[in-house]
CSV table of C-alpha atoms and ligand atoms in Angstrom, one decimal:
chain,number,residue,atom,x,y,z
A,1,UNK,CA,-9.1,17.0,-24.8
A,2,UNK,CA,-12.2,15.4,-23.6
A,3,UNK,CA,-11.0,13.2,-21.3
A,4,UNK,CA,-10.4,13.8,-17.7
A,5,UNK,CA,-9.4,11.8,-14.7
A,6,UNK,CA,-9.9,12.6,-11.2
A,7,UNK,CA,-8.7,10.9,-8.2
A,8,UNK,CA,-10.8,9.3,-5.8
A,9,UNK,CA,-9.3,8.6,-2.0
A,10,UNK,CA,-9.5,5.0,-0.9
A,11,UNK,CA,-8.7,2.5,2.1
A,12,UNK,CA,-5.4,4.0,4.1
A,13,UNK,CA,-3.5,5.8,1.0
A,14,UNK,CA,-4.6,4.6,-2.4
A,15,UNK,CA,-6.4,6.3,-5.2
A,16,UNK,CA,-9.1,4.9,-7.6
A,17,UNK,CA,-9.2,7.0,-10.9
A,18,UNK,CA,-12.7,8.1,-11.9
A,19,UNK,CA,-12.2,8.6,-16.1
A,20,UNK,CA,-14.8,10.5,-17.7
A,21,UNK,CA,-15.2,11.2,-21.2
A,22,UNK,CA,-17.3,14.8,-21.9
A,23,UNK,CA,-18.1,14.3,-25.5
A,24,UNK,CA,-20.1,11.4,-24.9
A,25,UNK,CA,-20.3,10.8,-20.9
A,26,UNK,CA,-18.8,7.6,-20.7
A,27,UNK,CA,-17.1,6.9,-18.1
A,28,UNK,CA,-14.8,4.5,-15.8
A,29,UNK,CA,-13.4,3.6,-12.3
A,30,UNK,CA,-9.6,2.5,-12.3
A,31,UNK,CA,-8.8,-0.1,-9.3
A,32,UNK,CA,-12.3,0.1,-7.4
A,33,UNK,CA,-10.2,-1.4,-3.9
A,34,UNK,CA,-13.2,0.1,-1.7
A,35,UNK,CA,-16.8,0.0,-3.3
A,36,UNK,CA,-18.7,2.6,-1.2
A,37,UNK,CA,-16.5,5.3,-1.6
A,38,UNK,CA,-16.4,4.5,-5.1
A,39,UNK,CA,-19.6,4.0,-5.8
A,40,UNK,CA,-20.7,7.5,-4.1
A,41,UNK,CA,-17.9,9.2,-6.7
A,42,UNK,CA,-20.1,7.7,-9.7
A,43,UNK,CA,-23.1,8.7,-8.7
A,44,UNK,CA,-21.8,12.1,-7.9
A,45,UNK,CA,-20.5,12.3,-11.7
A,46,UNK,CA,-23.8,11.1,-12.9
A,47,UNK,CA,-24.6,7.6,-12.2
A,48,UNK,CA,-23.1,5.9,-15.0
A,49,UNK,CA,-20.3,3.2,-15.5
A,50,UNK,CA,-19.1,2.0,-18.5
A,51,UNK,CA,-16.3,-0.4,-17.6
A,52,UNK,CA,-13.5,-1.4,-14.7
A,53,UNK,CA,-10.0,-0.9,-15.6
A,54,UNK,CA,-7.4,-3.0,-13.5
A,55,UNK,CA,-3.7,-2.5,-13.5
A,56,UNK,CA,-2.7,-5.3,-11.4
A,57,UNK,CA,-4.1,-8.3,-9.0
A,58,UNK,CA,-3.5,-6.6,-5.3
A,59,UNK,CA,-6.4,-6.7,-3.3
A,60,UNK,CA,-5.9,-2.8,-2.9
A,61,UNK,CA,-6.9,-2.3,-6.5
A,62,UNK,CA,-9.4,-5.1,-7.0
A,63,UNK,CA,-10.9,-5.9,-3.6
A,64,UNK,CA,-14.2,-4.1,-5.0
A,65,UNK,CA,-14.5,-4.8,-8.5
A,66,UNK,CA,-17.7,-7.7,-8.1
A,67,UNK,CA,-19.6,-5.2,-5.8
A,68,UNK,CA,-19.1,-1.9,-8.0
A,69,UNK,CA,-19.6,-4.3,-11.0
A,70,UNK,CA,-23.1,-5.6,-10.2
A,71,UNK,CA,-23.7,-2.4,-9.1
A,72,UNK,CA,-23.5,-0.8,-12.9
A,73,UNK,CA,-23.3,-4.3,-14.7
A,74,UNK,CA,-20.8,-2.9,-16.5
A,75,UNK,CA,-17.3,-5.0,-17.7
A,76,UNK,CA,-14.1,-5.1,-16.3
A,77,UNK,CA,-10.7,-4.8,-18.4
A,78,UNK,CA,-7.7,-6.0,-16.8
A,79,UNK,CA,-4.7,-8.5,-17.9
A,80,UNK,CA,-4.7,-11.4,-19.7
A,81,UNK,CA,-1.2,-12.8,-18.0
A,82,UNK,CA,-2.9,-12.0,-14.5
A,83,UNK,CA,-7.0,-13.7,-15.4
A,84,UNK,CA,-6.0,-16.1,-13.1
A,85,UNK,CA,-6.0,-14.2,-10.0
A,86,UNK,CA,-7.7,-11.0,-11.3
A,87,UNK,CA,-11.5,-10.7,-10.4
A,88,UNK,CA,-13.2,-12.0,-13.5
A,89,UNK,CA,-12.6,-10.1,-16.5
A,90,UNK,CA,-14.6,-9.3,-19.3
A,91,UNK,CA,-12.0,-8.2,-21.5
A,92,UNK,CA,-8.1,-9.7,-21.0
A,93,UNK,CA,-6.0,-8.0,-22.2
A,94,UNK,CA,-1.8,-7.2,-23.3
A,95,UNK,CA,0.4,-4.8,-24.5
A,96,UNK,CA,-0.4,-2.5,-27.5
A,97,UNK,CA,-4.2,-3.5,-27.0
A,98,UNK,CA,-6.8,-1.0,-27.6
A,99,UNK,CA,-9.4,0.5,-24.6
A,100,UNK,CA,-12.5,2.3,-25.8
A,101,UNK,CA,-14.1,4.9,-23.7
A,102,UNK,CA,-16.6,7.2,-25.7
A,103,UNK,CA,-14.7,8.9,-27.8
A,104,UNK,CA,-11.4,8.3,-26.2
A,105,UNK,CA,-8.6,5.6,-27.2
A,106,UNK,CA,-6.3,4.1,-24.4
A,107,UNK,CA,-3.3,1.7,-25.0
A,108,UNK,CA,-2.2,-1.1,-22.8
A,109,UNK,CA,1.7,-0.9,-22.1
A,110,UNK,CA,2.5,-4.0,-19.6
A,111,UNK,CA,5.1,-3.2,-17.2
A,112,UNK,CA,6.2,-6.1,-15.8
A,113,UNK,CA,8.5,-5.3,-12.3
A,114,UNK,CA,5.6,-5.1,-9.1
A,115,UNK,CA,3.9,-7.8,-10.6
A,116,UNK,CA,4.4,-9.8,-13.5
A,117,UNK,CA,1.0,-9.1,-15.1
A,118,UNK,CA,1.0,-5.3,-14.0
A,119,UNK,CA,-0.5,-3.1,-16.8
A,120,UNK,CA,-1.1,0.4,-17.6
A,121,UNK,CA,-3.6,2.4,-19.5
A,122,UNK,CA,-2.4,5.3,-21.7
A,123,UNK,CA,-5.4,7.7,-23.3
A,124,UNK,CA,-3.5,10.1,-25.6
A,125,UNK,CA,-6.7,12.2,-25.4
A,126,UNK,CA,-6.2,14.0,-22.6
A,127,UNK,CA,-3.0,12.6,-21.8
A,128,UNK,CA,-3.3,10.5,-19.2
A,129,UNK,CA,-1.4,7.5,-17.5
A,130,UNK,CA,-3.3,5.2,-15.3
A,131,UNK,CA,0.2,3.2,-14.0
A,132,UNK,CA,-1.2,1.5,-11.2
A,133,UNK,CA,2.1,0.9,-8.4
A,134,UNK,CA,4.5,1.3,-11.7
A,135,UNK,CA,5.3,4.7,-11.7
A,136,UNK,CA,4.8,6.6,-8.4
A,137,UNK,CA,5.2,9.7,-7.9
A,138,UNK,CA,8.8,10.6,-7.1
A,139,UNK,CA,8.7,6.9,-6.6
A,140,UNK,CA,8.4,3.5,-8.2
A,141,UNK,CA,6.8,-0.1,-7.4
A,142,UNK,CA,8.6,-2.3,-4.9
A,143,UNK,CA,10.0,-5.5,-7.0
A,144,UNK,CA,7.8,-8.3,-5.8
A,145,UNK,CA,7.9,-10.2,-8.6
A,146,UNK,CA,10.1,-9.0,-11.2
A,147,UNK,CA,13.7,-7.9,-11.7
A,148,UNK,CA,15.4,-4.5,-11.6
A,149,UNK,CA,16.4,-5.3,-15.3
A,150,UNK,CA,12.7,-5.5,-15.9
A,151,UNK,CA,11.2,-2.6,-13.9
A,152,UNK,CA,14.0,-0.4,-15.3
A,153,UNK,CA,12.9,-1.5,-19.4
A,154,UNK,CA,9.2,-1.2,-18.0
A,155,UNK,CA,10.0,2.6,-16.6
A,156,UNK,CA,11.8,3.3,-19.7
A,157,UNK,CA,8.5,2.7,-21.6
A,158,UNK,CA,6.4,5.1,-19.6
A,159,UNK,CA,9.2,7.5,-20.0
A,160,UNK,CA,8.8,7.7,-23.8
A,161,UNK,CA,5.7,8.9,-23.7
A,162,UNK,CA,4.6,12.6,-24.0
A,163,UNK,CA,6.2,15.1,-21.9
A,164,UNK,CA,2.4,16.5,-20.9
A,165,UNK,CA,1.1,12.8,-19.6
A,166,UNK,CA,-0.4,12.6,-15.9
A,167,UNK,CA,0.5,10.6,-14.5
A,168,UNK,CA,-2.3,9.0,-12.1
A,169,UNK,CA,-0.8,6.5,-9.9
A,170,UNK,CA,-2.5,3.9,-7.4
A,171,UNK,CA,-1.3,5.6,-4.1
A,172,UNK,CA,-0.3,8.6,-2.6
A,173,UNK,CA,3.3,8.2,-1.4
A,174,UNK,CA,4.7,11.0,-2.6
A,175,UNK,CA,5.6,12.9,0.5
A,176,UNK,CA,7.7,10.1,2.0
A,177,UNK,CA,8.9,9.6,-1.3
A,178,UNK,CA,10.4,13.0,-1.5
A,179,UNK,CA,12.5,12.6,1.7
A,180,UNK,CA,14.2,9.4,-0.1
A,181,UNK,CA,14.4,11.6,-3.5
A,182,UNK,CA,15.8,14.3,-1.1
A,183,UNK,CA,18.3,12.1,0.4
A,184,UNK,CA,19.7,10.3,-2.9
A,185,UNK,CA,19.3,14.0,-4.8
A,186,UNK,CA,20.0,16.3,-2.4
A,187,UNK,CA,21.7,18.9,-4.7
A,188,UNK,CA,18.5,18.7,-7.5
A,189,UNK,CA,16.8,22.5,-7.3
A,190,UNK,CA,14.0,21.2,-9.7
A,191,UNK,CA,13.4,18.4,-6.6
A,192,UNK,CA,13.2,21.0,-4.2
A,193,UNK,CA,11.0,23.2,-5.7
A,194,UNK,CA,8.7,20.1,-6.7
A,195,UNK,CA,8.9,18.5,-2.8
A,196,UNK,CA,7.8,22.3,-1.8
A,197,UNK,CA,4.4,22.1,-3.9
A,198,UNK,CA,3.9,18.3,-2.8
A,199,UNK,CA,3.7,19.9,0.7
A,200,UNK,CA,1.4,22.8,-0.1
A,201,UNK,CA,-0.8,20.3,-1.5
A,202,UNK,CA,-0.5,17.9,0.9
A,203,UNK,CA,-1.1,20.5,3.7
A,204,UNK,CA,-4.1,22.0,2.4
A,205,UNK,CA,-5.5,18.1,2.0
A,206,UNK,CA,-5.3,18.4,-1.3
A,207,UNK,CA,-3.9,14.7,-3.8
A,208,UNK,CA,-0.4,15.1,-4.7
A,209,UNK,CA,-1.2,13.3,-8.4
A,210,UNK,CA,-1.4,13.4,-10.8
A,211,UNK,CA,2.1,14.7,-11.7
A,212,UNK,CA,3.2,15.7,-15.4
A,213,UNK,CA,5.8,13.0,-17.0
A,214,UNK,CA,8.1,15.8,-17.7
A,215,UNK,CA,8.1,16.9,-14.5
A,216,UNK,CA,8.9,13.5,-12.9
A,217,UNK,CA,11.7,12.9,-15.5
A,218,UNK,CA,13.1,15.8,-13.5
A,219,UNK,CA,13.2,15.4,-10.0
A,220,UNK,CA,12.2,11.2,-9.9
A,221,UNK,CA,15.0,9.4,-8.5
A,222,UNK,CA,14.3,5.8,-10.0
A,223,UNK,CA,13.6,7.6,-13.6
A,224,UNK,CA,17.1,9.3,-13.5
A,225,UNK,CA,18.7,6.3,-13.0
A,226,UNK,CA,20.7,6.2,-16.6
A,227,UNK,CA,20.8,2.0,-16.4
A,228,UNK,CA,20.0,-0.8,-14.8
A,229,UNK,CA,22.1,-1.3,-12.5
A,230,UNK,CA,22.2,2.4,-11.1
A,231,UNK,CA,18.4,1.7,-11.2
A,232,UNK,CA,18.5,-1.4,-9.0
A,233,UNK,CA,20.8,0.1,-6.4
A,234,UNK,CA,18.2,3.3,-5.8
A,235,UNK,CA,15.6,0.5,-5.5
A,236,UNK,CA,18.2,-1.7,-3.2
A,237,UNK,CA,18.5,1.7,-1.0
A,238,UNK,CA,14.9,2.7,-1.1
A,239,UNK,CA,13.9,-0.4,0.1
A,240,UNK,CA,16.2,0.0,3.2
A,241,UNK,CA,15.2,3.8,3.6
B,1,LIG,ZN1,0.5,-3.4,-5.8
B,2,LIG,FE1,-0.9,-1.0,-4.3
């Protein structure tokens, strides 16, 4: 395991991902939104920048890619659906394409469901899950642009992968997620026990994320849906909440 991923606060509730890889010292921002705060995490972790990973067009995961970019004139990765309204990528790409950092291997898994183009990074080394506003924790991506059909199939996907991913998502949501989860799932001891640690963490100012995939299999009410259209009536309620 050499490669690590630590959260780095942005704008009101959002996290950038800071990946580094220790064999080699590459390393890479996920969904620079802010530049400053951004920029000052990279040069804390030694100065370097290898590339800019985007999941998705928002402006709160893209709004600093050109300044953080001619900053460390480094490339940015993001989808090929989405070039149109992504900052300019260097490297468009789809699902089951390949991202090199250092030594480490990531996958793309598209996820249409928030966005058409939305995409995730998986790096089995290290097991880590960048999934943007896919997967939340205890939560899930409003559907702006896609169906419950296809968030549910692009959930499912994140689902399969190994119980020990981390999953690094683009905000932190998860306490007011946890009073929908509680109110949908009130009877779940593994969500109570869970909701208890978010607020430890929370209270000592600590991130909530990542979680661990397992974990959020557990006590996440949009992954426990068993089908679609269980799935799209949590999302109809949770959008009402
Ligand atoms: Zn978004
Ligand atoms: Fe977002």
């Amino acid at each position: 395991m050499t490669l690590s991923a630590t959260p780095v606060p942005i704008l009101t509730d959002n996290y950038a991902w800071l990946l580094r890889d220790s064999n080699t010292g590459a390393t890479a921002i996920v969904d620079p939104a802010d530049a400053a705060p951004v920029i000052e995490a990279i040069e804390k972790a030694g100065g370097r920048l290898d590339a800019i990973l985007l999941t998705h067009h928002h402006a709160d995961h893209t709004a600093g890619t050109d300044e953080v970019r001619s900053r460390f004139n480094c490339p940015v990765i993001g989808a090929a659906a989405d070039r149109h309204r992504l900052p300019k990528l260097d490297d468009a790409v789809k699902d089951g394409d390949e991202v090199r950092l250092g030594d480490a291997v990531g996958r793309v898994i598209e996820t249409p469901g928030h966005t058409r183009g939305q995409i995730n990074f998986f790096f089995p080394d290290g097991d880590i899950l960048l999934s943007g506003d896919t997967l939340f924790s205890l939560g899930c991506g409003r559907l702006l642009e896609g169906t419950a059909e296809e968030m549910f199939d692009s959930l499912r996907k994140l689902a399969a992968l190994p119980g020990d991913t981390q999953v690094c998502c683009g905000h932190e949501y998860t306490e007011s997620n946890a009073r929908f989860a509680l109110s949908v799932d009130p009877d779940n001891k593994a969500l109570h026990a869970f909701v208890a640690k978010v607020e430890q963490l929370r209270a000592a100012g600590q991130p909530s994320v990542p979680s661990v995939l397992a974990e959020e299999l557990q006590v996440n009410p949009f992954l426990r849906a068993p089908d679609a259209a269980s799935f799209a009536a949590v999302r109809a309620k949770k959008d009402k909440f």
